[in-house]
mmCIF file of C-alpha atoms in Angstrom:
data_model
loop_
_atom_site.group_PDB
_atom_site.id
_atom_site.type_symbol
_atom_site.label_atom_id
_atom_site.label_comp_id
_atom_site.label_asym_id
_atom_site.label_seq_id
_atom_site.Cartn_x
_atom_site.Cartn_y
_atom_site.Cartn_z
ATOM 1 C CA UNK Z 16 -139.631 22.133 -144.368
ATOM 2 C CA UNK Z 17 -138.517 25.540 -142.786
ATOM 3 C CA UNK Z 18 -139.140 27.830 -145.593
ATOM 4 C CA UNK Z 19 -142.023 25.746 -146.995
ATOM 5 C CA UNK Z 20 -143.592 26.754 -143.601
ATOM 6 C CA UNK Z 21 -142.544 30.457 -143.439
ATOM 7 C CA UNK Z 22 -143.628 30.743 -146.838
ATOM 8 C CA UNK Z 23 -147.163 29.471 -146.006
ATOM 9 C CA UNK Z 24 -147.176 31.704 -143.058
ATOM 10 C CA UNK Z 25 -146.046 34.516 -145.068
ATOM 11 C CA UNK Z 26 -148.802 33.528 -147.603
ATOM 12 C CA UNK Z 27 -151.725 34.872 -144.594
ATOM 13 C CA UNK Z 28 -152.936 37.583 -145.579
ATOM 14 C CA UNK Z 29 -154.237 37.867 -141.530
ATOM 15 C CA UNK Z 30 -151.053 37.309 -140.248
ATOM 16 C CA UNK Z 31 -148.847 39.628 -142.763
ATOM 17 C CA UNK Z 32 -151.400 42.675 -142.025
ATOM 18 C CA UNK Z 33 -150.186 42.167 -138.384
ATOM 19 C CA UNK Z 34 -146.334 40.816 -138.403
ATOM 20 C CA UNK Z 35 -145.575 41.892 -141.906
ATOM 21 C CA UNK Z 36 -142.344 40.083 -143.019
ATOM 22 C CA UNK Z 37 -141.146 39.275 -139.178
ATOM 23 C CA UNK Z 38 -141.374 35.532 -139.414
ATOM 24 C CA UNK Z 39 -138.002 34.089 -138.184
ATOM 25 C CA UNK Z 40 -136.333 31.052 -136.982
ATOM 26 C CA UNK Z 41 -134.566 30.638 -134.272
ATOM 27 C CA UNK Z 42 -134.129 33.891 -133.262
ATOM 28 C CA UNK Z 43 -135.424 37.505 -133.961
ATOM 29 C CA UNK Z 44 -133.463 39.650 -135.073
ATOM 30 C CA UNK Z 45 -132.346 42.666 -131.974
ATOM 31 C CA UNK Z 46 -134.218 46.008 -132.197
ATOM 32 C CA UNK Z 47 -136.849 44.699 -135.270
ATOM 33 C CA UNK Z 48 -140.067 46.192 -134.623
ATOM 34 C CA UNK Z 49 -143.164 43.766 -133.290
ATOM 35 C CA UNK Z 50 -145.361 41.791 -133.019
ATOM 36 C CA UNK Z 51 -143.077 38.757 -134.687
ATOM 37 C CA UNK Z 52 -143.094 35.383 -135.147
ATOM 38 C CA UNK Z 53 -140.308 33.167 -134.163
ATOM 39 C CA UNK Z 54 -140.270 29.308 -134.720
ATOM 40 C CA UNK Z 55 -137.602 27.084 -134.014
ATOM 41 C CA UNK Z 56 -137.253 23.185 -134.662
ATOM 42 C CA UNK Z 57 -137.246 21.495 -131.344
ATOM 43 C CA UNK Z 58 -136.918 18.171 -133.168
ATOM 44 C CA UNK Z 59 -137.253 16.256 -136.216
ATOM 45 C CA UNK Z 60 -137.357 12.372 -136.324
ATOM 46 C CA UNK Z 61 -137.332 10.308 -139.625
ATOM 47 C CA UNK Z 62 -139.861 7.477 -140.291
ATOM 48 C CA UNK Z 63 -137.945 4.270 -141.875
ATOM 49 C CA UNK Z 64 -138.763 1.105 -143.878
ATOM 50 C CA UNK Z 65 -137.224 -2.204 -144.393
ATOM 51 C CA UNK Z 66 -134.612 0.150 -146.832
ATOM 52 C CA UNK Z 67 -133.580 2.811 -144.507
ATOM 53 C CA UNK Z 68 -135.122 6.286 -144.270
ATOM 54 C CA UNK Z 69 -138.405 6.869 -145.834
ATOM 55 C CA UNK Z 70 -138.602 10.071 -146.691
ATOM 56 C CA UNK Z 71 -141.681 11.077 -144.029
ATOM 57 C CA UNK Z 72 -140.646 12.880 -140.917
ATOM 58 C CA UNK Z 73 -142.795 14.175 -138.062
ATOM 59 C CA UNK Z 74 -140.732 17.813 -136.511
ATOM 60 C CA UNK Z 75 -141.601 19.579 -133.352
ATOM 61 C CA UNK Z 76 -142.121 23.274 -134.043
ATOM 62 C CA UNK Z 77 -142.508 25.623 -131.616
ATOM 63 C CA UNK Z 78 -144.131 28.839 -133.008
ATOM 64 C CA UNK Z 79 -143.515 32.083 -130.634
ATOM 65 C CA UNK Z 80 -145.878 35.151 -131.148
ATOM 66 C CA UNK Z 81 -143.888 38.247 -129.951
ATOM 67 C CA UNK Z 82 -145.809 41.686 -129.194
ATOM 68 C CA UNK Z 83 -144.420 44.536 -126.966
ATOM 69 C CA UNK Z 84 -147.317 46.439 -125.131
ATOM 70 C CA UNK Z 85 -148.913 49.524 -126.706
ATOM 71 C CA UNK Z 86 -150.567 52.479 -125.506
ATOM 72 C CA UNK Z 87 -154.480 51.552 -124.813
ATOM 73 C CA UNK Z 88 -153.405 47.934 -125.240
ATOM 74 C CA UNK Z 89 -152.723 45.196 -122.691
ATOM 75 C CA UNK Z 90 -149.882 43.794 -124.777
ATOM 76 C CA UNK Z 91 -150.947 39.770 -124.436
ATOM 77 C CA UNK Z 92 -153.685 40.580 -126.253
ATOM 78 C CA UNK Z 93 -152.344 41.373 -129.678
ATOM 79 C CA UNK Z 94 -149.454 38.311 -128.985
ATOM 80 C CA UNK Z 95 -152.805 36.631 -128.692
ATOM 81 C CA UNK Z 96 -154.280 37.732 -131.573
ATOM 82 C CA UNK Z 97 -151.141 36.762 -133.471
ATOM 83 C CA UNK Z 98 -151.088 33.260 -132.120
ATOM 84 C CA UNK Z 99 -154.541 33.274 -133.505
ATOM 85 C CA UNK Z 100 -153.986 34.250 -136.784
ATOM 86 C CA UNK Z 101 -150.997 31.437 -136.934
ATOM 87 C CA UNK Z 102 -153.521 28.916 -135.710
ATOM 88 C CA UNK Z 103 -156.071 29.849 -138.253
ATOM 89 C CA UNK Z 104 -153.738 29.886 -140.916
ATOM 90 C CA UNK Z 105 -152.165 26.095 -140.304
ATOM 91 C CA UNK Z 106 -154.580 24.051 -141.627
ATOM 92 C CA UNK Z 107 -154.328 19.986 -141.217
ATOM 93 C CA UNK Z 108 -152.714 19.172 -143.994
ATOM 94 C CA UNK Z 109 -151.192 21.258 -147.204
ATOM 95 C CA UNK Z 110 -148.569 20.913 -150.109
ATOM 96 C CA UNK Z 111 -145.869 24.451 -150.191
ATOM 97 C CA UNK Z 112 -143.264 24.334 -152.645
ATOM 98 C CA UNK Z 113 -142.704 20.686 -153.016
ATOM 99 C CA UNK Z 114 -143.431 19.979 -149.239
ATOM 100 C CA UNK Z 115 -146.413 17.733 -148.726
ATOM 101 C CA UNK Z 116 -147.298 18.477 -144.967
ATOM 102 C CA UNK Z 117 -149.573 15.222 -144.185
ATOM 103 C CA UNK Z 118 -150.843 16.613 -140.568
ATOM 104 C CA UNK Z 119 -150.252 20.085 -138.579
ATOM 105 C CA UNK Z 120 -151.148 19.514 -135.165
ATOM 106 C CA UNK Z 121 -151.090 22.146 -132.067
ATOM 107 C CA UNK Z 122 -149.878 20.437 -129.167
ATOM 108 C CA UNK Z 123 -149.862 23.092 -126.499
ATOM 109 C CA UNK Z 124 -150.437 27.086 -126.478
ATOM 110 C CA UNK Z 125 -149.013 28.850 -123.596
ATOM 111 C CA UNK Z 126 -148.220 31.855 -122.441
ATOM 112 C CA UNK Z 127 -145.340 33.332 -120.807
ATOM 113 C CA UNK Z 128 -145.042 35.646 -117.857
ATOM 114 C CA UNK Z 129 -144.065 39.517 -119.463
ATOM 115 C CA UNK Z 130 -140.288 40.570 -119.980
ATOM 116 C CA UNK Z 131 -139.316 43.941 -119.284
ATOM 117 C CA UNK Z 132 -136.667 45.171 -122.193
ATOM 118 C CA UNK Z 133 -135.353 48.311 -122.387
ATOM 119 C CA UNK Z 134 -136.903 51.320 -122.049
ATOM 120 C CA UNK Z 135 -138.808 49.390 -119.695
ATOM 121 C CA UNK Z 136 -141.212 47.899 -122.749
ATOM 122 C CA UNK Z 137 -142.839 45.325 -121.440
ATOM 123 C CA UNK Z 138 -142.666 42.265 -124.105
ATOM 124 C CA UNK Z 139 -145.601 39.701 -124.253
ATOM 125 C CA UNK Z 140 -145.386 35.765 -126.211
ATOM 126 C CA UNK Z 141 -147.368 33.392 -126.227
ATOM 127 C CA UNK Z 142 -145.936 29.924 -127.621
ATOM 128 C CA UNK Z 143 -147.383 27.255 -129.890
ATOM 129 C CA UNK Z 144 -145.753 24.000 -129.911
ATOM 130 C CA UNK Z 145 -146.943 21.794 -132.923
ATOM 131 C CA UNK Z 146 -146.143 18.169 -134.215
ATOM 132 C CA UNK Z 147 -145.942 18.422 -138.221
ATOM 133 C CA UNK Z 148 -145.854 15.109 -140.345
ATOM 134 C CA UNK Z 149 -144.214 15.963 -143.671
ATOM 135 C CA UNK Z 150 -142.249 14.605 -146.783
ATOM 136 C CA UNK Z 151 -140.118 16.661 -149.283
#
């Protein structure tokens, strides 16, 4: 399910003219330039039958949208803008390499006070938590 997703997300055409390649999971990588994506698997619970596991699970994704204030920019806006662009680009339901994703829901959006890194760059995420049905 993981890299049917990131390849979907890599697939925008919105979203790559803004984060390029930097769609992670779990962590991103120290010192790699933003805005970035970051998604990590909060949870992932299999549906069963009368004969065990059934192949269909539903995960809990959380999807953060990383962007370090710019000159002329307020920084939360263009983490906005690529929270957006990952909303726009996650539609209900969708089939990536062999991964039939039978609903893509967003759950939550927040956003998250600003972290100061250094250099004293201010760093600005908002997070999208999602509930994804899916079989593979």
């Amino acid at each position: 399910m993981e890299e049917a997703l990131t390849a979907h997300l890599l697939a925008s055409t919105v979203l790559a003219d803004m984060v390029g390649s930097r769609i992670t999971w779990d962590e991103r990588p120290q010192g790699e330039a933003l805005p970035a994506v970051v998604l990590n698997l909060i949870d992932s619970i299999p549906e069963y039958s009368d004969e065990g596991i059934a192949g269909l699970s539903t995960a809990r994704v959380q999807i953060d949208c990383w962007a370090a204030k710019r000159p002329g920019d307020s920084g939360s806006t263009l983490a906005k803008q690529v929270a957006a662009a990952v909303v726009d680009a996650m539609p209900v339901s969708m089939t990536v390499n062999g991964v039939e994703f039978q609903g893509v829901f967003l759950d939550v959006a927040r956003d998250f006070p600003p972290e100061t890194g250094p250099g004293n760059v201010q760093f600005f995420r908002r997070s999208l938590d999602y509930q994804i049905t899916f079989t593979s």
